[in-house]
Coordinates of C-alpha atoms and ligand atoms in Angstrom, one line a residue:
X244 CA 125.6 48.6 53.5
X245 CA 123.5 49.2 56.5
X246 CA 125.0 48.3 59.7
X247 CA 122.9 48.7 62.5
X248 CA 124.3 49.3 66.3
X249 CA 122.0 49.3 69.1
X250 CA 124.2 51.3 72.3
X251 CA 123.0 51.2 75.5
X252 CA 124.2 52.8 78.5
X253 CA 126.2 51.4 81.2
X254 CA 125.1 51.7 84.7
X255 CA 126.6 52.3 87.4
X256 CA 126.7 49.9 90.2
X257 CA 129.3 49.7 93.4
X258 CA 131.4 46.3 93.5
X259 CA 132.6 46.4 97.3
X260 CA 134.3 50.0 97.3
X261 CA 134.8 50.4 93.7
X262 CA 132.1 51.6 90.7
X263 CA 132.0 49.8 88.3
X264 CA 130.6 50.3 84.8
X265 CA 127.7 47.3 84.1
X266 CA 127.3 46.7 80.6
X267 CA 124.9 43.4 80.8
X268 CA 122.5 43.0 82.0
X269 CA 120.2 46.0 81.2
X270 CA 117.0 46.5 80.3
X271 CA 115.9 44.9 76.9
X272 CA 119.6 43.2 77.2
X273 CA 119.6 40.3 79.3
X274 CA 122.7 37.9 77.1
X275 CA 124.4 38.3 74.2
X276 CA 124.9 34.5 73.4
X277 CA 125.4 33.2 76.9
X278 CA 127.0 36.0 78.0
X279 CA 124.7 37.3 80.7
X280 CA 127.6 39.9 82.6
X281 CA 129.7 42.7 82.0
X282 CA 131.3 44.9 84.7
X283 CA 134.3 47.3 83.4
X284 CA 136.5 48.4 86.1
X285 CA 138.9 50.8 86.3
X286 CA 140.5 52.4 85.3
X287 CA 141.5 53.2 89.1
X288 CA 144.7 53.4 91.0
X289 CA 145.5 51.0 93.5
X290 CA 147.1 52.3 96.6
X291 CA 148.1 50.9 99.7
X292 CA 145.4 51.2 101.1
X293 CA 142.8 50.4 98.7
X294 CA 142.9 47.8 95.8
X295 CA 140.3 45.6 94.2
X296 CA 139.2 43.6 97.8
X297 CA 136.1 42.1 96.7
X298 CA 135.8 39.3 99.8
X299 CA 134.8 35.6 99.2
X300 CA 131.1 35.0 97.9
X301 CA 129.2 32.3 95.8
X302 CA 128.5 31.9 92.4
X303 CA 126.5 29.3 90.7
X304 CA 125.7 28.3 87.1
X305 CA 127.9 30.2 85.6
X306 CA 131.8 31.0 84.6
X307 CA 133.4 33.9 85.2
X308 CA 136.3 35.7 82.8
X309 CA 138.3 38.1 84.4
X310 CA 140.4 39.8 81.8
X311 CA 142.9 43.2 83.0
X312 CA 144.2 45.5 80.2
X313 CA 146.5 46.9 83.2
X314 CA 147.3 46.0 86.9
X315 CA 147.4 43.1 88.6
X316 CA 144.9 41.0 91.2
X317 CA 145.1 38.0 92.7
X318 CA 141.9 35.4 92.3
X319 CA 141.4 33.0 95.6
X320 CA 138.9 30.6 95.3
X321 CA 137.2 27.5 97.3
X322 CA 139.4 24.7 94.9
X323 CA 142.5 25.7 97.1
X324 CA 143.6 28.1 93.6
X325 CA 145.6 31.5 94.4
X326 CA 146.0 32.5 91.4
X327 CA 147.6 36.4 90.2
X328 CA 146.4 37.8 86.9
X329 CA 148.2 40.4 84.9
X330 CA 147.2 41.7 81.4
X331 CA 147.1 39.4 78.5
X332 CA 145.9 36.9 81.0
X333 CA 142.8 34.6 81.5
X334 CA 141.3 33.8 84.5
X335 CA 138.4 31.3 84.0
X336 CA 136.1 30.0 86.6
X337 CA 133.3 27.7 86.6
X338 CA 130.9 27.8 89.1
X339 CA 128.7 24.5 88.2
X340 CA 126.6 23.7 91.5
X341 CA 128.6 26.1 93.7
X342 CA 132.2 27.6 94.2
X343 CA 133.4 31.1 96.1
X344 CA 136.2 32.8 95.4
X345 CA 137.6 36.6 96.3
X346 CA 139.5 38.8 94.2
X347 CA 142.0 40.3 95.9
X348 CA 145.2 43.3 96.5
X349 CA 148.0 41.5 95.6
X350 CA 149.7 43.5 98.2
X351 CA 152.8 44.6 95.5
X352 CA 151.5 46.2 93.2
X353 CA 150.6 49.6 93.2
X354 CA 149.6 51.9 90.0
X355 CA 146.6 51.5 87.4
X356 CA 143.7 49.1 87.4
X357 CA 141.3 48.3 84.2
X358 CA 140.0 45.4 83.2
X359 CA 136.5 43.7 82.8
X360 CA 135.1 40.6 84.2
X361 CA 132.3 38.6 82.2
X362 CA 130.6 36.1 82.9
X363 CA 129.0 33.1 81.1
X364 CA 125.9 31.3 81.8
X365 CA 126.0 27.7 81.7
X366 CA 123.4 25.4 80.0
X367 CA 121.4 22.9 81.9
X368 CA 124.2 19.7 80.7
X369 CA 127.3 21.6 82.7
X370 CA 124.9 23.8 85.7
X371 CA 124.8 21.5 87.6
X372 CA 128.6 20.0 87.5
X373 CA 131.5 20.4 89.8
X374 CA 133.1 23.8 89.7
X375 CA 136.3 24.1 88.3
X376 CA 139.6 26.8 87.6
X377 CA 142.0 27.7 84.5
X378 CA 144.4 30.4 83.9
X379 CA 145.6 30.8 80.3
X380 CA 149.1 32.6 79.8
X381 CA 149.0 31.7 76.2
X382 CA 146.1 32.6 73.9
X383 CA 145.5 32.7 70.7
X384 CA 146.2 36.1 68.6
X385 CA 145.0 36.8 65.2
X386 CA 146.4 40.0 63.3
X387 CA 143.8 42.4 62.0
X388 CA 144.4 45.0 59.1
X389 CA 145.1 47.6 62.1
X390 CA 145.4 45.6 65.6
X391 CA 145.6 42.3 67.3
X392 CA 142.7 40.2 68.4
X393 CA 142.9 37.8 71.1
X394 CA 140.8 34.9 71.7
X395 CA 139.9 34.6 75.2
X396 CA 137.1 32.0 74.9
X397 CA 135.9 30.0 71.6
X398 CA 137.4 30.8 68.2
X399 CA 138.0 33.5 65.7
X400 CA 139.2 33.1 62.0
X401 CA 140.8 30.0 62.8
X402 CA 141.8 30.6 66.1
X403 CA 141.0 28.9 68.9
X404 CA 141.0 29.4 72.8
X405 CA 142.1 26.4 74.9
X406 CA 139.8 28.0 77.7
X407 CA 136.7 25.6 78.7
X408 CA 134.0 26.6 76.2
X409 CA 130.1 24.8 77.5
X410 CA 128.5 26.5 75.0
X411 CA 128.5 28.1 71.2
X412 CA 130.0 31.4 71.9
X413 CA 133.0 33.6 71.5
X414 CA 135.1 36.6 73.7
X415 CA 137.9 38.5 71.6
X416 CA 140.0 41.6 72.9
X417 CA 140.3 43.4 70.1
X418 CA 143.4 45.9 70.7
X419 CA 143.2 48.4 67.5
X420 CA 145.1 51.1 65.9
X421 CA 144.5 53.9 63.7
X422 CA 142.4 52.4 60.6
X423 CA 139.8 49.7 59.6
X424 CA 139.7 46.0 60.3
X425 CA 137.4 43.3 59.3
X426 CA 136.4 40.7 62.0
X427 CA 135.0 37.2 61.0
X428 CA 131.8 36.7 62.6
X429 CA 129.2 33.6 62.7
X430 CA 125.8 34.8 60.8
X431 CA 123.9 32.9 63.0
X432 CA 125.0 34.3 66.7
X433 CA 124.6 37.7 67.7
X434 CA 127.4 40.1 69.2
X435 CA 128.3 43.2 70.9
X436 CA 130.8 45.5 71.9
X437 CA 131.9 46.9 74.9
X438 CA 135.1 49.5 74.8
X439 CA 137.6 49.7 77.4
X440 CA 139.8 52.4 75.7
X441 CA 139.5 55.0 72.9
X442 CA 137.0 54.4 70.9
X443 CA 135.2 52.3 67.7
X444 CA 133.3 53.1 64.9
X445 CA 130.9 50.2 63.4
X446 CA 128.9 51.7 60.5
X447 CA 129.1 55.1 61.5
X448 CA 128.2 55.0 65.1
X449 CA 130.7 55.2 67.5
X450 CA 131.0 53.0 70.6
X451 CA 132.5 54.8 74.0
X452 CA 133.9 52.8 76.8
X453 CA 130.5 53.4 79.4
X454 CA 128.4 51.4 76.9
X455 CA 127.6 48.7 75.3
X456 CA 127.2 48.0 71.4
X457 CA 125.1 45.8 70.3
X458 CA 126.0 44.0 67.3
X459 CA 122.6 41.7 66.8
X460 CA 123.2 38.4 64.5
X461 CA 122.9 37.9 61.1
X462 CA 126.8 39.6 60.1
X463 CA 129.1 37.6 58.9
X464 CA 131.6 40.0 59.3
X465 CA 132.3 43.0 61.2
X466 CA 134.1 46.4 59.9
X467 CA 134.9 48.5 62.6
X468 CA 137.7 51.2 62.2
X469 CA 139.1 53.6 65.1
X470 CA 141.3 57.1 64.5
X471 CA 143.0 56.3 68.2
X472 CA 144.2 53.2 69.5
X473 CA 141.8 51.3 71.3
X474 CA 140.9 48.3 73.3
X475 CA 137.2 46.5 73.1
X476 CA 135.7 43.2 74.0
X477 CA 134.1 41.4 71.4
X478 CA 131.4 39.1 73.1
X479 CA 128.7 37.1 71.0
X480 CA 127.3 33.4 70.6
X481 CA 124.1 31.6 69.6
X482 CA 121.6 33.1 71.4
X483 CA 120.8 31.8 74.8
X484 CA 117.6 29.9 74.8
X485 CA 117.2 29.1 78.1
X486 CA 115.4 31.4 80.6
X487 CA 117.8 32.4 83.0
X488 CA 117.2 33.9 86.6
X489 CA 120.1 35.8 87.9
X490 CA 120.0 37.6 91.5
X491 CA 123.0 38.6 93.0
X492 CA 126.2 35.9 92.1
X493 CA 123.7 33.8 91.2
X494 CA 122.2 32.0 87.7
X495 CA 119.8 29.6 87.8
X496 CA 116.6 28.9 86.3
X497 CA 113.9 29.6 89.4
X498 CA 113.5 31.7 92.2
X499 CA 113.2 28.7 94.2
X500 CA 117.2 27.6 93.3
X501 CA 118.5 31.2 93.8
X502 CA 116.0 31.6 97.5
X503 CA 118.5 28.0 98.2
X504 CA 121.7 28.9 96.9
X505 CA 121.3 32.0 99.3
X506 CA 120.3 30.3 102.0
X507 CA 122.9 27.8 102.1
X508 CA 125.9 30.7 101.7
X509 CA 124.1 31.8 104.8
X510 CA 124.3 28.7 106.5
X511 CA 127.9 27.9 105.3
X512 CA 126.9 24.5 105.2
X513 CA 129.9 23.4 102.6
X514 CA 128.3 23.8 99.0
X515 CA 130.0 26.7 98.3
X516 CA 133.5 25.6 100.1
X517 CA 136.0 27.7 101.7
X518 CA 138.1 30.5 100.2
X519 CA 141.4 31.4 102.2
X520 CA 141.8 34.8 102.5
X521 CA 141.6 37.0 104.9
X522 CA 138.8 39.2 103.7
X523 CA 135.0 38.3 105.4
X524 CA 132.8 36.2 103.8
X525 CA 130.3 38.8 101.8
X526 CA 126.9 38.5 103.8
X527 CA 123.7 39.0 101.3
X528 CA 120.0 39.2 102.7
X529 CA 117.1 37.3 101.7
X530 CA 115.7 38.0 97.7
X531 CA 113.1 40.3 97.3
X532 CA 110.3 37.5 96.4
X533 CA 111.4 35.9 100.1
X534 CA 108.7 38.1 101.4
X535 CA 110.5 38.0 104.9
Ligands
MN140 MN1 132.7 36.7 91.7

């Protein structure tokens, strides 16, 4: 059996003070079903004086999914929510026509931060909607032959997320010991890998955390095995047919959208709301195409 694994290298990009390790987009890898966004942070420590701190901006078009394998943060948004997240968690917004939120210190804790936000585009039926907040405590776990999988949005083998899902898609941790599993997958979507912790070995190429593996479609299952325990996110979904633009926190479909979104965060004029905290509003300058 050939199994074929397309890794690509993570870049580094600074997320207020901290780097971050962006898995999607890259070059030749815009989505992996809707997925259009993968930043693993961490892992860091958080001190007194420095933590997470990422100050209220916008987002549009799309959801996020902020998922910790350790440490804790506190999510503030423009729907009134203050919401902590620790590990095992799910933080899921949706941004429809405009929300801003921070992520935040949450001024206790202290020690080791890791985790990964995501984010999902949404199709043209839920873009344009109101924007929207869950946290999940209570996921769905499957067992694996060596590891736990847990279904943070869409369904696995059976099991289901109760985490709002707009389109055909899926996002698993897979949390693996020593040995081989096999992972149910849909022969029609595509997938791919990115690894927090240890290592995993799909086919005989190995997948580090710093990159992304990509799966492509046509599997209907997935055997992946790992000599060290290990923590990846499964991603994957029918591919994303619509042509996305994404600048900054923004998704839409034109240049024209994103040039508006930006200038009414500028203006403050309401669309985007107000996020309590006490971290400034993050400023951005015009696009590139603005020509100003
Ligand atoms: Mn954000």
């Amino acid at each position: 059996m050939t199994v074929d694994v397309i890794v690509t290298e993570s870049r580094s990009a600074e997320v207020g003070f901290l780097t971050v390790r962006r898995a999607l987009p890259r070059h030749g890898r815009r989505t992996v079903g809707a997925w259009c966004f993968a930043d693993h942070m961490g892992p860091l420590t958080v001190t007194e004086e420095q933590g997470i701190d990422i100050g209220p901006h916008p987002h549009t078009g799309l959801q996020t999914v902020t998922w910790l394998v350790a440490g804790e943060i506190v999510h503030r948004d423009s729907l009134g929510s203050e919401q902590p997240i620790r590990p095992g968690q799910l933080n899921l917004m949706t941004a429809g026509h405009g929300v801003s939120h921070s992520e935040e210190r949450t001024g206790r804790y202290r020690g080791d931060l890791h985790g990964i936000q995501l984010w999902v585009a949404q199709p043209e039926t839920t873009r344009h909607g109101d924007p929207a907040f869950e946290h999940h405590i209570d996921l769905p776990r499957l067992d694996l032959e060596a590891g736990t999988a847990t279904v943070l949005a869409g369904a696995l083998g059976g099991a289901t997320s109760p985490a709002r899902c707009d389109t055909e898609h899926v996002g698993v941790e897979l949390a693996l010991r020593p040995g081989h599993s096999t992972i149910p997958l849909h022969g029609g979507w595509e997938y791919a890998l990115v690894v927090l912790a240890g290592a995993v070995t799909v086919g005989g190429t190995r997948v580090e955390p710093g990159h992304l593996g990509f799966l492509g479609a046509g599997r209907d299952e997935l055997p992946i095995s790992t000599d060290a325990a290990s923590t990846a996110l499964l991603i994957g979904g029918v591919p994303f047919d619509e042509p996305i633009v994404m600048w900054w926190n923004f998704v839409a479909r034109t240049r024209a959208e994103i040039s508006e979104a930006r200038d009414e965060w500028t203006a403050d004029d309401g669309r985007f709301g107000t996020v309590h905290s006490t971290l400034p509003r993050i400023p951005v300058g015009p696009p590139p195409w603005a020509g100003v």
